[in-house]
Short mmCIF file of C-alpha atoms in Angstrom, two decimals:
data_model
loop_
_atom_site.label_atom_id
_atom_site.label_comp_id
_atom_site.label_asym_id
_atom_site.label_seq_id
_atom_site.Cartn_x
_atom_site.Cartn_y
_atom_site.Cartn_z
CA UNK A 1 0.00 0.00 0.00
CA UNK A 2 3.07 2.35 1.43
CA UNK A 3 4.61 1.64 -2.77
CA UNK A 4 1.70 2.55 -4.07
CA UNK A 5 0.97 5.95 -2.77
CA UNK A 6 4.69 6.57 -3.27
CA UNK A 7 4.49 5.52 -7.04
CA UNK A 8 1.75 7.89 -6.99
CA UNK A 9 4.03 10.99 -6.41
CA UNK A 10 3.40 13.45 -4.56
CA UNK A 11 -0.04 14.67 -5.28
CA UNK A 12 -0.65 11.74 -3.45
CA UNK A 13 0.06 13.41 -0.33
CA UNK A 14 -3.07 16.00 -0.75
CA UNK A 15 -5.17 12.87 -1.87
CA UNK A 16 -4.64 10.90 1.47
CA UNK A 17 -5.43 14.06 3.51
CA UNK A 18 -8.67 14.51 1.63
CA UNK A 19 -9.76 10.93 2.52
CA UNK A 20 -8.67 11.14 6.17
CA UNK A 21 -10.39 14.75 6.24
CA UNK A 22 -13.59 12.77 4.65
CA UNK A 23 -13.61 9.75 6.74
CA UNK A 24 -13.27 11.86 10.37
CA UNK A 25 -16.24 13.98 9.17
CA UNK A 26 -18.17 11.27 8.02
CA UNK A 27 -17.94 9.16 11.37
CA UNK A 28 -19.06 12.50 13.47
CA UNK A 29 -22.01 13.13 11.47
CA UNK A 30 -23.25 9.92 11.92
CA UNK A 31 -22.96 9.96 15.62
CA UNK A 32 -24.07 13.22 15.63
CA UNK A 33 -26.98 13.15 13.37
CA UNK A 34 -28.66 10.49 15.37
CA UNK A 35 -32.50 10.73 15.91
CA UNK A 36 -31.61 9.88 19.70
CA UNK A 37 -28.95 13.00 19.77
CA UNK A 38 -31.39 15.14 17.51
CA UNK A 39 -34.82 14.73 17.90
CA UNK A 40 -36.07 11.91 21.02
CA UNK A 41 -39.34 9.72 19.77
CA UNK A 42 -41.90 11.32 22.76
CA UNK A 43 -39.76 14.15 23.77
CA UNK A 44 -42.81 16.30 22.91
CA UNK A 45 -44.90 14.24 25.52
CA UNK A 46 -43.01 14.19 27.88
CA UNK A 47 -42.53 17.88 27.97
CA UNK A 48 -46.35 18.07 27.71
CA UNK A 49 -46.78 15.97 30.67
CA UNK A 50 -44.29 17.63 32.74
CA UNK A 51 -46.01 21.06 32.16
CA UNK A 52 -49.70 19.53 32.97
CA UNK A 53 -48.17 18.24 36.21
CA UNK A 54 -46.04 21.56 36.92
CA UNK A 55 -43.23 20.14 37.46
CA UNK A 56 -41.50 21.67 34.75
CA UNK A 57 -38.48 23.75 36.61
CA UNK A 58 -35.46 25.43 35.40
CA UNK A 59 -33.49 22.27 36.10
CA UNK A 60 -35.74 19.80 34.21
CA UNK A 61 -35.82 22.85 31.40
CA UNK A 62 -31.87 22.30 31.57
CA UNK A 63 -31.66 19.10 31.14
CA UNK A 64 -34.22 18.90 28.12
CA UNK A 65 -32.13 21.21 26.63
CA UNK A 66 -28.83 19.37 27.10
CA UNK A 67 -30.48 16.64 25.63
CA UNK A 68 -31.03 17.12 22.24
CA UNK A 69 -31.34 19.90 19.09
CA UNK A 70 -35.11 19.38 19.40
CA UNK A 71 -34.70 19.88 23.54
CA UNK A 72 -33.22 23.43 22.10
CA UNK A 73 -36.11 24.31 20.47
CA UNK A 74 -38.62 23.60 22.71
CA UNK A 75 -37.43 25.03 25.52
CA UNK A 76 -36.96 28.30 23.52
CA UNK A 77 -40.88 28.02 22.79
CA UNK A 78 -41.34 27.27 26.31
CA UNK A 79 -39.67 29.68 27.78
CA UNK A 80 -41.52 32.39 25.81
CA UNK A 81 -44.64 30.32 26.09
CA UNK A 82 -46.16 33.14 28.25
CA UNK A 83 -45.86 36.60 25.79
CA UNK A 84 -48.24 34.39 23.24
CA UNK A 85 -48.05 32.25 20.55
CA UNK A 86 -46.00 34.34 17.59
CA UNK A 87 -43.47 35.28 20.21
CA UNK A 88 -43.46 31.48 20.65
CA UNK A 89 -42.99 30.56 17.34
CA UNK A 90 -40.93 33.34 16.50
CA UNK A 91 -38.21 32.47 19.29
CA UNK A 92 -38.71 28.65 18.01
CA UNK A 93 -37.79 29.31 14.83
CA UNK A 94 -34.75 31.33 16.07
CA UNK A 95 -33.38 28.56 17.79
CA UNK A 96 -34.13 26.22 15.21
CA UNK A 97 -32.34 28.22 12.38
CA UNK A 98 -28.96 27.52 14.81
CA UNK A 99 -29.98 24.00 15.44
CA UNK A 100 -30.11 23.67 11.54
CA UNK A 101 -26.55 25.41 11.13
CA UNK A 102 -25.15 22.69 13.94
CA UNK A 103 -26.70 20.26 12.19
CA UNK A 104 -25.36 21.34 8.78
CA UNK A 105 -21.86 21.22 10.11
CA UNK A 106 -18.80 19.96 8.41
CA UNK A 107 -20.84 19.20 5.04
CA UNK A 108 -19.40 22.12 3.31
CA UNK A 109 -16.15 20.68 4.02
CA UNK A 110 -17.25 17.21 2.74
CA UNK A 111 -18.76 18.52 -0.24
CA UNK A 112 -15.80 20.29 -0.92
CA UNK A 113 -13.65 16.91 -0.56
CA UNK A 114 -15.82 15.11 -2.87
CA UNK A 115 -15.72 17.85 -5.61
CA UNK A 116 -11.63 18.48 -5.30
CA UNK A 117 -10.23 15.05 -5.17
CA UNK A 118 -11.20 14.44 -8.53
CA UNK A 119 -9.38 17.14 -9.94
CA UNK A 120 -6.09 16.16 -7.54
CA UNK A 121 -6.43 12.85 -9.05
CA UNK A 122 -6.56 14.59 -12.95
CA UNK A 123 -3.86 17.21 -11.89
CA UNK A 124 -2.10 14.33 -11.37
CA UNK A 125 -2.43 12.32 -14.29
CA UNK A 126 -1.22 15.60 -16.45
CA UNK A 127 1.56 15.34 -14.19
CA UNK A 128 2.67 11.89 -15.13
CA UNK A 129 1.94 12.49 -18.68
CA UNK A 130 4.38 15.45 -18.84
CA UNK A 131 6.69 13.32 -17.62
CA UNK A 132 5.92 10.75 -19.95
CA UNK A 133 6.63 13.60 -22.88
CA UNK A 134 9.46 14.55 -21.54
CA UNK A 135 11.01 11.16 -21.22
CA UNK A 136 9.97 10.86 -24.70
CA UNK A 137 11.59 14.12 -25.90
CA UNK A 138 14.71 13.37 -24.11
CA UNK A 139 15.31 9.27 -24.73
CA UNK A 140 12.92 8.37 -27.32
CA UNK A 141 10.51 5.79 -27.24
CA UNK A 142 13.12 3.08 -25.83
CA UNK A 143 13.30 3.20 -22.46
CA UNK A 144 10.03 1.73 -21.45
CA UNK A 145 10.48 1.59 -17.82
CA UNK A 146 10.24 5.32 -17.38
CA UNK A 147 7.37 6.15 -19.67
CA UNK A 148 5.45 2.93 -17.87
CA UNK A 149 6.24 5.17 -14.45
CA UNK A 150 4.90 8.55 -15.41
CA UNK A 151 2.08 6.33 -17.17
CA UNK A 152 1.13 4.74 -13.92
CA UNK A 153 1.79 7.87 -11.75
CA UNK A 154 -0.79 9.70 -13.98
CA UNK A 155 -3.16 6.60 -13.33
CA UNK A 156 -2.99 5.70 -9.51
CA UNK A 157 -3.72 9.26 -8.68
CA UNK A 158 -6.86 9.54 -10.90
CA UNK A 159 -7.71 5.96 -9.18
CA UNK A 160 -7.33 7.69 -5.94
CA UNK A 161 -8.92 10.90 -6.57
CA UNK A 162 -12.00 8.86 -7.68
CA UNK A 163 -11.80 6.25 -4.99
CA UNK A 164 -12.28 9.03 -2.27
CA UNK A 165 -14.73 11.51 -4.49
CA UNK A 166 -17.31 8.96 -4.86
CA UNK A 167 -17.82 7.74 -1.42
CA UNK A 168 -17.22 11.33 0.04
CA UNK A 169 -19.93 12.47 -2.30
CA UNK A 170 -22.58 9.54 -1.38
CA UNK A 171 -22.37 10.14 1.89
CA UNK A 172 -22.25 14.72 1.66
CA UNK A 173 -26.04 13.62 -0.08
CA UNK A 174 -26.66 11.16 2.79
CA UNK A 175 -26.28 13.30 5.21
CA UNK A 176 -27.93 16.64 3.33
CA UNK A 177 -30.86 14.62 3.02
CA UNK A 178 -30.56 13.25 6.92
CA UNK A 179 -30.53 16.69 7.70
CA UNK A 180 -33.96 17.43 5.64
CA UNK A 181 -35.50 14.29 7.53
CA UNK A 182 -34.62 15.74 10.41
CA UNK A 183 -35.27 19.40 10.45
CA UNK A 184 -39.01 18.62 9.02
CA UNK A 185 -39.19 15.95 12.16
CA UNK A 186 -38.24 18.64 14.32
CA UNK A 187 -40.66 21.27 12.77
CA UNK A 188 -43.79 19.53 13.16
CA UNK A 189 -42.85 18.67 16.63
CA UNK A 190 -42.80 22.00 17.79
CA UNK A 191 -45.58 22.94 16.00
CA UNK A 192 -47.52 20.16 18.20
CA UNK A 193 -45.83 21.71 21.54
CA UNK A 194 -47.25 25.12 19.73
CA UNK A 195 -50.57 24.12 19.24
CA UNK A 196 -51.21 21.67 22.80
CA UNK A 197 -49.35 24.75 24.63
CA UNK A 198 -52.06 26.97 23.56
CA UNK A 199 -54.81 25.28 23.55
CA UNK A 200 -55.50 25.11 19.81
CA UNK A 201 -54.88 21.36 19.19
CA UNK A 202 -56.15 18.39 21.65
CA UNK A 203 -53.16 15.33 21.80
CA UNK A 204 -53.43 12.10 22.37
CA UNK A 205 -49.77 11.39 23.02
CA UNK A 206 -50.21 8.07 24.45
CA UNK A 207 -52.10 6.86 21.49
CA UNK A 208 -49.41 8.75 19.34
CA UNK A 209 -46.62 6.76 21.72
CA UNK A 210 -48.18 3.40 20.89
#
């Protein structure tokens, strides 16, 4: 493996950061852009039932936040619960708009890796092939060990640049669309809190839990 990204040259170098870079982002989205870290199945019933029984306090309104992006949210509603429902929804949809950047996180970066390896990977395959020309300008055709080493420079970076473009890219549209799933998850949750908070929407959450 160690030969091969040495025959590479040197753009390899660039290449192997990109797919480190990719690889570290990819494993922290995925731990954090789980439902449990983002948006709790019942949060918004428990919160409901915690404010029927009055027992919601600035230290259970702590730890809800803590918990998780949608906790964030609807204890920004809740806290503003009192000066009516558009001040409600407008201070939701504050928080939410930072939730969403958090959420959005590192993709950029991804994105970016899965759009510029490609090009490292053709950079480098003009590379070899000046040295191939070269070679050829200054020995001729016979010596067929140095044109087959620019050839296969030019080659193994393109292979690279490709083998870390595509699966940065799948997964910078897995995760774009993860973020989608989630954000509209998290919107019609707080609309519920919106709605049971002011009285304009009866909720059967334990029917909804089942």
């Amino acid at each position: 493996m160690l030969e091969l990204v040495k025959s590479g040259g040197w753009l390899m170098l660039p290449i192997l950061l990109c797919s480190i870079g990719a690889l570290a982002i990819v494993a922290e989205r995925f731990w954090s852009l789980r439902s449990v870290r983002v948006a709790p199945k019942h949060l918004v019933a428990d919160v409901w039932k915690l404010v029927q029984k009055n027992q919601l306090n600035k230290d259970r309104l702590a730890q809800i936040r803590a918990g998780s992006a949608l906790g964030q949210i609807l204890v920004s509603g809740l806290n503003n619960s009192k000066h009516g429902r558009e001040v409600m929804k407008e201070s939701i949809e504050e928080t939410a708009a930072k939730v969403v950047h958090e959420l959005e996180r590192f993709l950029n970066p991804l994105g970016t890796i899965a759009a510029v390896t490609p090009l490292l990977g053709l950079l480098g395959t003009v590379v070899g092939m000046i040295k191939v020309f070269s070679e050829i300008m200054i020995q001729g055709t016979g010596n067929a060990n140095v044109l087959a080493g620019g050839i296969s420079e030019a080659l193994i970076t393109t292979a690279a640049g490709l083998t870390v473009a595509i699966p940065a890219l799948v997964m910078h549209r897995y995760f774009v669309r993860r973020v989608d799933f989630l954000v509209v998850e998290m919107e019609q949750e707080a609309v519920k809190l919106v709605e049971v908070i002011h009285g304009d929407r009866e909720v059967d959450f334990e029917r909804a839990q089942g």
